[in-house]
Amino acid sequence: MEHENRKALVAILAGGYSPEGAVALWSGKHLEKIFEGDKDYHTYLIHVNKDGWHYEDAKSNGQRFHVDRNDFTLLLPTEGKIKFDLAVLFVGGSPGEDGQLQGYLQITKVPFVGCDLLSSAVTFNKSIASRLVRSFNSPVVHVSPSIDVFYSVPIGDSTVLSTLNTGYLSLPVIVKPANSGSSLGVSKVSDISQLTSALARAFEESNHIIVEQFIHGREITVGVFRISNQIQILPITEIVHSNKSAFYDAQTKLEGNDETQVITPANLSEDTKKRVEAGAIELYEKFHLNGLVRIDLMLQYPDEKVFFLEVNSAPGQTEYSIITQQLAKAGWQGARLVDFYKQLFKEALVIKY
C-alpha cells in the first residue's frame, strides 16, 4: 500500500536473538526518533526476537502486529497492507550480523541499507575474517597469530598449552568466540591459571573460539561508509584504558567505566592517521562492504604497526555509540544527521545484489 503522504516506507529491523539485541533495539529506536515527522520517509520499528517480528502500533494503543515473513509485509487496521520500500538493520548477532536477514531480504527483493549476505557472514566470523585479511597481503594491515578451538573436538586446554609451549603464541593471549559481537565471551589471559575459565566463558557464546596473540598497543576504531561510490572515513576514535591490563569488553561497551576513555578524534600522527585510513579503505573494498561499518584495529607499540581486530558490519548507533560520536565530530548531527541517513537510504535503493 502506498502511504497517503507518498513517503517512502522504511522498516527499521531492530533487536536480535542474542544478548546484543537490547543495544541493537536501542539503536533502532534512536533512528526512529531521528526520522519522526520527516517529510520524505515514514519509519516502522520492527522488533526482531525469537518469538517473532512485530510492530507496536501507537495508533492502536501499542497493539502488536506481526510481520508476514512470506513477503515481508505488515497489515495494520489504520493503514492496510504495507509493503516496505526499504529496510534498515539494527540486529545484533544472529540473525542480523551473520547475514541471515540480509539473505532473506535479498530473496524477498526488499532493498536494505548495509552489507549483503556474504560480506556480513564472513566478517561476523572473526576466524574467517582474519584469514581473509591475511590473504589480502596488505602492505598496511597485519593479522596477529591465532589458533581455532572447536567445542566438538575435545582438545581445549591441552591444544592451547601445546601451542604456547611451541612459541607460536605467548602470554598474554585473547580468547574470544569466533562469531559473537559486543565483546561477549572475550577474555584476556595473562596467566596460564586463567585459561580454563576463559575457554569456558567463550564456549558459552559459540562452539568455535579463537585464541590469538594479544597486541600491546593503542586500541582504535574507524567508521567507514560509501556514498556516491566514494568511500569515506569518519574521525578515528581511540579507546584509552587507565588500567593497562584492561581491554574494551562487553560490560565497558554497554555501561562504560571510570577507567576507560573514548577519544574522538584520536591523537595520531599524520603518518599513522594516513596508514589507518588507507587500511580501513582497503578492508572496506576487499570485503565488499556497504553502508556504515566500524573497523576495529590495534596500533602495536612502539612503531604503531596496524593490526586487524574485526569488522562490525552493523555497529551500534544509539545516542552514545562511538559511531554517533564520530558522525558528530564530522558535522553530521542535529538536522544534518537526518541528511546523512537519507544519503545512505538513497545509496541502498540503487545497489543491485
Tab-separated table of C-alpha atoms in Angstrom:
chain	number	residue	atom	x	y	z
A	1	MET	CA	0.000	0.000	0.000
A	2	GLU	CA	1.311	3.449	-0.877
A	3	HIS	CA	1.442	5.764	2.104
A	4	GLU	CA	-1.055	8.629	1.988
A	5	ASN	CA	1.725	11.238	2.025
A	6	ARG	CA	3.648	9.303	-0.612
A	7	LYS	CA	6.570	8.900	1.733
A	8	ALA	CA	8.959	6.007	1.286
A	9	LEU	CA	8.103	3.278	3.790
A	10	VAL	CA	11.127	2.173	5.813
A	11	ALA	CA	11.247	-0.869	8.077
A	12	ILE	CA	13.743	-0.442	10.916
A	13	LEU	CA	14.544	-4.019	11.932
A	14	ALA	CA	15.956	-3.913	15.453
A	15	GLY	CA	16.802	-6.361	18.220
A	16	GLY	CA	18.038	-9.887	17.602
A	17	TYR	CA	18.258	-13.332	19.147
A	18	SER	CA	21.456	-12.766	21.155
A	19	PRO	CA	22.272	-10.716	24.290
A	20	GLU	CA	23.317	-7.899	21.938
A	21	GLY	CA	19.682	-7.434	20.949
A	22	ALA	CA	18.921	-4.872	23.663
A	23	VAL	CA	21.550	-2.408	22.411
A	24	ALA	CA	20.535	-3.041	18.800
A	25	LEU	CA	16.918	-2.223	19.674
A	26	TRP	CA	18.108	0.992	21.308
A	27	SER	CA	19.861	1.911	18.038
A	28	GLY	CA	16.661	1.285	16.100
A	29	LYS	CA	14.667	3.495	18.446
A	30	HIS	CA	17.271	6.231	18.011
A	31	LEU	CA	16.862	6.166	14.218
A	32	GLU	CA	13.076	6.119	14.565
A	33	LYS	CA	13.288	9.251	16.717
A	34	ILE	CA	15.600	10.982	14.221
A	35	PHE	CA	13.051	10.479	11.412
A	36	GLU	CA	9.993	11.421	13.446
A	37	GLY	CA	7.865	13.743	11.293
A	38	ASP	CA	10.214	13.579	8.305
A	39	LYS	CA	8.636	14.674	5.019
A	40	ASP	CA	10.329	12.030	2.851
A	41	TYR	CA	10.373	8.812	4.901
A	42	HIS	CA	7.904	7.083	7.189
A	43	THR	CA	9.584	4.579	9.515
A	44	TYR	CA	8.206	1.486	11.230
A	45	LEU	CA	10.227	-0.009	14.091
A	46	ILE	CA	10.067	-3.790	13.701
A	47	HIS	CA	11.065	-5.679	16.854
A	48	VAL	CA	13.069	-8.794	15.932
A	49	ASN	CA	13.203	-11.534	18.562
A	50	LYS	CA	12.901	-15.298	18.834
A	51	ASP	CA	9.138	-15.073	19.373
A	52	GLY	CA	8.644	-13.326	16.035
A	53	TRP	CA	8.879	-9.954	14.322
A	54	HIS	CA	6.314	-7.368	15.330
A	55	TYR	CA	5.388	-3.700	15.099
A	56	GLU	CA	3.862	-1.847	18.050
A	57	ASP	CA	1.228	0.477	16.579
A	58	ALA	CA	0.791	3.721	18.527
A	59	LYS	CA	-2.472	4.353	16.640
A	60	SER	CA	-3.848	1.115	18.111
A	61	ASN	CA	-2.740	1.750	21.715
A	62	GLY	CA	0.547	-0.081	21.248
A	63	GLN	CA	-1.056	-3.262	19.943
A	64	ARG	CA	1.417	-5.669	18.366
A	65	PHE	CA	1.088	-6.621	14.718
A	66	HIS	CA	3.305	-9.358	13.336
A	67	VAL	CA	5.187	-9.086	10.073
A	68	ASP	CA	4.150	-11.576	7.390
A	69	ARG	CA	7.521	-13.154	6.672
A	70	ASN	CA	6.257	-14.780	3.484
A	71	ASP	CA	6.543	-11.439	1.692
A	72	PHE	CA	7.829	-9.038	4.402
A	73	THR	CA	4.616	-7.035	4.664
A	74	LEU	CA	2.688	-5.596	7.595
A	75	LEU	CA	-1.095	-5.409	7.901
A	76	LEU	CA	-2.351	-2.532	10.069
A	77	PRO	CA	-6.019	-1.680	10.715
A	78	THR	CA	-5.360	2.030	10.186
A	79	GLU	CA	-3.208	1.753	7.049
A	80	GLY	CA	-3.960	-1.560	5.390
A	81	LYS	CA	-1.237	-3.771	3.936
A	82	ILE	CA	2.175	-2.116	3.958
A	83	LYS	CA	4.856	-3.176	1.514
A	84	PHE	CA	8.168	-1.676	2.545
A	85	ASP	CA	10.337	0.275	0.120
A	86	LEU	CA	13.495	-0.117	2.202
A	87	ALA	CA	14.843	-1.848	5.308
A	88	VAL	CA	17.463	-0.709	7.812
A	89	LEU	CA	19.064	-3.335	10.035
A	90	PHE	CA	19.973	-2.860	13.692
A	91	VAL	CA	20.006	-6.525	14.631
A	92	GLY	CA	22.892	-7.626	16.839
A	93	GLY	CA	24.490	-11.036	16.391
A	94	SER	CA	22.102	-13.532	14.828
A	95	PRO	CA	20.142	-13.160	12.570
A	96	GLY	CA	21.424	-9.694	11.614
A	97	GLU	CA	25.213	-9.525	11.623
A	98	ASP	CA	25.659	-13.111	10.409
A	99	GLY	CA	23.900	-12.486	7.085
A	100	GLN	CA	20.655	-14.390	7.640
A	101	LEU	CA	18.403	-11.325	7.471
A	102	GLN	CA	20.305	-9.956	4.502
A	103	GLY	CA	19.718	-13.213	2.633
A	104	TYR	CA	16.025	-13.101	3.499
A	105	LEU	CA	15.691	-9.512	2.263
A	106	GLN	CA	17.549	-10.368	-0.938
A	107	ILE	CA	15.097	-13.227	-1.552
A	108	THR	CA	12.060	-11.017	-0.859
A	109	LYS	CA	13.603	-8.288	-3.054
A	110	VAL	CA	13.474	-5.574	-0.395
A	111	PRO	CA	16.380	-3.103	-0.686
A	112	PHE	CA	18.295	-2.623	2.555
A	113	VAL	CA	20.999	-0.401	3.994
A	114	GLY	CA	24.289	-2.133	4.716
A	115	CYS	CA	26.323	-5.199	3.834
A	116	ASP	CA	24.962	-8.138	1.857
A	117	LEU	CA	24.685	-11.765	2.984
A	118	LEU	CA	28.228	-12.828	2.079
A	119	SER	CA	30.152	-9.840	3.439
A	120	SER	CA	28.086	-9.923	6.650
A	121	ALA	CA	28.676	-13.647	7.165
A	122	VAL	CA	32.435	-13.620	6.562
A	123	THR	CA	33.089	-10.549	8.711
A	124	PHE	CA	30.898	-11.879	11.532
A	125	ASN	CA	33.117	-14.954	11.810
A	126	LYS	CA	36.329	-13.495	13.207
A	127	SER	CA	38.409	-16.519	12.232
A	128	ILE	CA	37.350	-16.372	8.581
A	129	ALA	CA	37.728	-12.581	8.527
A	130	SER	CA	41.283	-12.769	9.895
A	131	ARG	CA	42.244	-15.467	7.391
A	132	LEU	CA	40.906	-13.331	4.555
A	133	VAL	CA	42.787	-10.247	5.743
A	134	ARG	CA	45.955	-12.346	5.882
A	135	SER	CA	45.290	-13.469	2.294
A	136	PHE	CA	44.954	-9.843	1.148
A	137	ASN	CA	48.724	-9.400	1.671
A	138	SER	CA	48.048	-5.831	2.699
A	139	PRO	CA	51.058	-3.520	2.893
A	140	VAL	CA	49.333	-1.760	5.809
A	141	VAL	CA	47.102	-4.122	7.813
A	142	HIS	CA	48.606	-7.089	9.666
A	143	VAL	CA	46.991	-10.036	11.477
A	144	SER	CA	48.169	-11.444	14.802
A	145	PRO	CA	48.911	-15.199	15.147
A	146	SER	CA	45.936	-17.279	16.311
A	147	ILE	CA	44.540	-20.795	16.586
A	148	ASP	CA	40.977	-22.103	16.318
A	149	VAL	CA	39.431	-24.303	19.005
A	150	PHE	CA	36.148	-26.157	18.461
A	151	TYR	CA	33.833	-27.405	21.201
A	152	SER	CA	33.057	-30.568	19.226
A	153	VAL	CA	36.723	-31.601	19.309
A	154	PRO	CA	37.803	-32.478	22.880
A	155	ILE	CA	41.173	-30.746	22.867
A	156	GLY	CA	40.672	-27.404	24.627
A	157	ASP	CA	43.317	-26.549	27.201
A	158	SER	CA	45.893	-29.096	26.042
A	159	THR	CA	45.967	-27.776	22.470
A	160	VAL	CA	46.304	-24.185	23.604
A	161	LEU	CA	49.013	-25.155	26.096
A	162	SER	CA	50.991	-27.042	23.454
A	163	THR	CA	50.732	-24.035	21.128
A	164	LEU	CA	52.025	-21.784	23.884
A	165	ASN	CA	54.870	-24.231	24.514
A	166	THR	CA	55.964	-24.134	20.856
A	167	GLY	CA	56.255	-20.354	21.000
A	168	TYR	CA	53.720	-19.714	18.207
A	169	LEU	CA	51.642	-17.904	20.828
A	170	SER	CA	52.830	-16.385	24.088
A	171	LEU	CA	51.014	-14.900	27.051
A	172	PRO	CA	49.054	-12.732	27.182
A	173	VAL	CA	46.500	-14.026	24.679
A	174	ILE	CA	42.916	-13.086	23.857
A	175	VAL	CA	40.305	-15.849	23.995
A	176	LYS	CA	37.113	-14.997	22.119
A	177	PRO	CA	34.143	-16.558	20.330
A	178	ALA	CA	34.576	-16.691	16.560
A	179	ASN	CA	31.036	-15.499	15.902
A	180	SER	CA	29.761	-13.211	18.610
A	181	GLY	CA	29.691	-9.445	18.962
A	182	SER	CA	29.935	-6.709	21.607
A	183	SER	CA	32.984	-8.494	23.089
A	184	LEU	CA	30.684	-11.094	24.662
A	185	GLY	CA	32.670	-14.054	25.987
A	186	VAL	CA	36.021	-12.332	25.407
A	187	SER	CA	38.818	-12.693	27.972
A	188	LYS	CA	42.416	-11.602	28.239
A	189	VAL	CA	44.590	-14.411	29.621
A	190	SER	CA	47.791	-13.175	31.240
A	191	ASP	CA	48.398	-16.206	33.443
A	192	ILE	CA	48.002	-19.863	32.494
A	193	SER	CA	45.706	-20.381	35.500
A	194	GLN	CA	43.096	-18.175	33.757
A	195	LEU	CA	42.944	-20.297	30.604
A	196	THR	CA	40.314	-22.895	31.570
A	197	SER	CA	37.764	-20.320	32.734
A	198	ALA	CA	38.427	-18.142	29.659
A	199	LEU	CA	37.773	-21.062	27.300
A	200	ALA	CA	34.594	-21.953	29.193
A	201	ARG	CA	33.363	-18.348	29.024
A	202	ALA	CA	33.953	-18.181	25.263
A	203	PHE	CA	32.253	-21.547	24.669
A	204	GLU	CA	29.125	-20.187	26.358
A	205	GLU	CA	28.751	-17.893	23.320
A	206	SER	CA	29.950	-20.113	20.468
A	207	ASN	CA	31.106	-23.638	19.592
A	208	HIS	CA	34.037	-22.107	17.708
A	209	ILE	CA	36.531	-19.910	19.520
A	210	ILE	CA	39.821	-18.218	18.700
A	211	VAL	CA	42.916	-17.860	20.832
A	212	GLU	CA	45.021	-15.053	19.411
A	213	GLN	CA	48.167	-13.217	20.361
A	214	PHE	CA	47.461	-10.103	22.404
A	215	ILE	CA	48.798	-6.970	20.724
A	216	HIS	CA	50.344	-4.422	23.067
A	217	GLY	CA	49.376	-1.051	21.698
A	218	ARG	CA	46.675	1.541	21.111
A	219	GLU	CA	43.097	0.426	20.503
A	220	ILE	CA	41.368	2.391	17.738
A	221	THR	CA	38.173	2.122	15.747
A	222	VAL	CA	37.217	3.648	12.403
A	223	GLY	CA	33.785	4.417	10.961
A	224	VAL	CA	33.633	3.898	7.193
A	225	PHE	CA	30.812	4.395	4.683
A	226	ARG	CA	30.215	4.728	0.957
A	227	ILE	CA	28.140	7.463	-0.697
A	228	SER	CA	28.010	8.115	-4.460
A	229	ASN	CA	30.606	5.380	-4.958
A	230	GLN	CA	33.078	7.244	-2.737
A	231	ILE	CA	34.396	5.519	0.392
A	232	GLN	CA	34.655	7.998	3.242
A	233	ILE	CA	36.302	7.827	6.669
A	234	LEU	CA	34.872	9.295	9.859
A	235	PRO	CA	37.139	10.801	12.554
A	236	ILE	CA	39.137	7.982	14.166
A	237	THR	CA	38.417	7.037	17.785
A	238	GLU	CA	40.927	5.793	20.356
A	239	ILE	CA	39.866	3.764	23.387
A	240	VAL	CA	42.215	4.503	26.278
A	241	HIS	CA	42.392	2.424	29.461
A	242	SER	CA	43.996	3.819	32.603
A	243	ASN	CA	44.358	0.194	33.697
A	244	LYS	CA	46.907	-1.071	31.165
A	245	SER	CA	45.784	-4.686	31.598
A	246	ALA	CA	42.203	-3.846	30.586
A	247	PHE	CA	40.524	-4.077	27.195
A	248	TYR	CA	37.229	-2.852	25.738
A	249	ASP	CA	34.993	-5.680	26.966
A	250	ALA	CA	31.218	-6.115	26.718
A	251	GLN	CA	30.436	-4.552	30.092
A	252	THR	CA	32.512	-1.450	29.329
A	253	LYS	CA	30.857	-1.039	25.914
A	254	LEU	CA	27.381	-1.183	27.405
A	255	GLU	CA	27.883	0.611	30.723
A	256	GLY	CA	31.193	2.479	30.494
A	257	ASN	CA	33.571	2.838	33.432
A	258	ASP	CA	35.862	5.392	35.036
A	259	GLU	CA	38.980	3.630	33.749
A	260	THR	CA	38.104	3.835	30.042
A	261	GLN	CA	38.057	6.933	27.837
A	262	VAL	CA	36.663	7.092	24.308
A	263	ILE	CA	38.517	9.879	22.490
A	264	THR	CA	37.341	11.244	19.129
A	265	PRO	CA	39.290	12.297	17.165
A	266	ALA	CA	42.247	10.190	18.243
A	267	ASN	CA	45.546	11.976	18.742
A	268	LEU	CA	47.507	10.339	15.923
A	269	SER	CA	50.496	11.488	13.932
A	270	GLU	CA	49.730	12.400	10.327
A	271	ASP	CA	51.629	9.335	9.107
A	272	THR	CA	49.726	6.962	11.406
A	273	LYS	CA	46.404	8.561	10.512
A	274	LYS	CA	47.084	8.107	6.789
A	275	ARG	CA	48.053	4.450	7.272
A	276	VAL	CA	44.948	3.741	9.363
A	277	GLU	CA	42.666	5.417	6.824
A	278	ALA	CA	44.337	3.605	3.918
A	279	GLY	CA	43.998	0.281	5.738
A	280	ALA	CA	40.331	0.886	6.570
A	281	ILE	CA	39.521	1.775	2.958
A	282	GLU	CA	41.367	-1.320	1.730
A	283	LEU	CA	39.378	-3.562	4.090
A	284	TYR	CA	36.081	-1.912	3.110
A	285	GLU	CA	36.839	-2.524	-0.564
A	286	LYS	CA	38.221	-6.063	-0.302
A	287	PHE	CA	35.439	-7.309	1.977
A	288	HIS	CA	32.924	-5.726	-0.461
A	289	LEU	CA	31.234	-3.833	2.376
A	290	ASN	CA	28.320	-1.426	2.033
A	291	GLY	CA	26.610	1.120	4.239
A	292	LEU	CA	28.106	2.320	7.507
A	293	VAL	CA	30.518	-0.058	9.255
A	294	ARG	CA	33.063	0.145	12.058
A	295	ILE	CA	36.527	-1.378	11.729
A	296	ASP	CA	38.466	-2.124	14.921
A	297	LEU	CA	42.268	-2.040	14.818
A	298	MET	CA	45.318	-2.026	17.091
A	299	LEU	CA	48.426	0.116	16.730
A	300	GLN	CA	51.260	-2.028	18.063
A	301	TYR	CA	53.906	-0.468	20.293
A	302	PRO	CA	56.377	1.027	19.594
A	303	ASP	CA	56.181	1.552	15.808
A	304	GLU	CA	52.340	1.695	15.587
A	305	LYS	CA	52.092	-1.116	13.054
A	306	VAL	CA	48.389	-1.578	12.179
A	307	PHE	CA	46.775	-4.869	13.261
A	308	PHE	CA	43.290	-6.075	12.334
A	309	LEU	CA	40.807	-6.910	15.098
A	310	GLU	CA	37.393	-7.128	13.456
A	311	VAL	CA	34.754	-5.579	11.207
A	312	ASN	CA	31.425	-4.650	12.753
A	313	SER	CA	29.004	-4.630	9.818
A	314	ALA	CA	26.095	-3.368	11.958
A	315	PRO	CA	27.622	-1.059	14.581
A	316	GLY	CA	25.571	0.351	17.427
A	317	GLN	CA	24.091	3.750	16.624
A	318	THR	CA	22.489	4.911	19.846
A	319	GLU	CA	22.873	8.486	21.076
A	320	TYR	CA	26.011	7.375	22.943
A	321	SER	CA	27.613	4.978	20.457
A	322	ILE	CA	31.106	5.509	19.091
A	323	ILE	CA	29.771	5.805	15.528
A	324	THR	CA	27.362	8.554	16.613
A	325	GLN	CA	30.242	10.428	18.263
A	326	GLN	CA	32.303	10.103	15.085
A	327	LEU	CA	29.417	11.370	12.953
A	328	ALA	CA	29.008	14.373	15.263
A	329	LYS	CA	32.716	15.224	15.015
A	330	ALA	CA	32.382	15.061	11.221
A	331	GLY	CA	29.496	17.546	11.368
A	332	TRP	CA	26.675	15.015	10.994
A	333	GLN	CA	24.493	15.962	13.959
A	334	GLY	CA	21.091	17.522	14.563
A	335	ALA	CA	19.269	18.121	11.279
A	336	ARG	CA	22.360	17.094	9.312
A	337	LEU	CA	22.241	13.613	10.874
A	338	VAL	CA	18.927	13.035	9.083
A	339	ASP	CA	20.583	14.102	5.827
A	340	PHE	CA	23.389	11.599	6.402
A	341	TYR	CA	20.994	8.678	6.796
A	342	LYS	CA	18.967	9.847	3.800
A	343	GLN	CA	22.104	9.581	1.699
A	344	LEU	CA	22.617	6.016	2.939
A	345	PHE	CA	18.967	5.261	2.095
A	346	LYS	CA	19.352	6.589	-1.450
A	347	GLU	CA	22.561	4.618	-1.883
A	348	ALA	CA	20.814	1.404	-0.795
A	349	LEU	CA	17.989	1.883	-3.282
A	350	VAL	CA	20.363	1.677	-6.256
A	351	ILE	CA	22.505	-1.277	-5.095
A	352	LYS	CA	21.938	-4.494	-7.037
A	353	TYR	CA	22.511	-7.673	-5.019
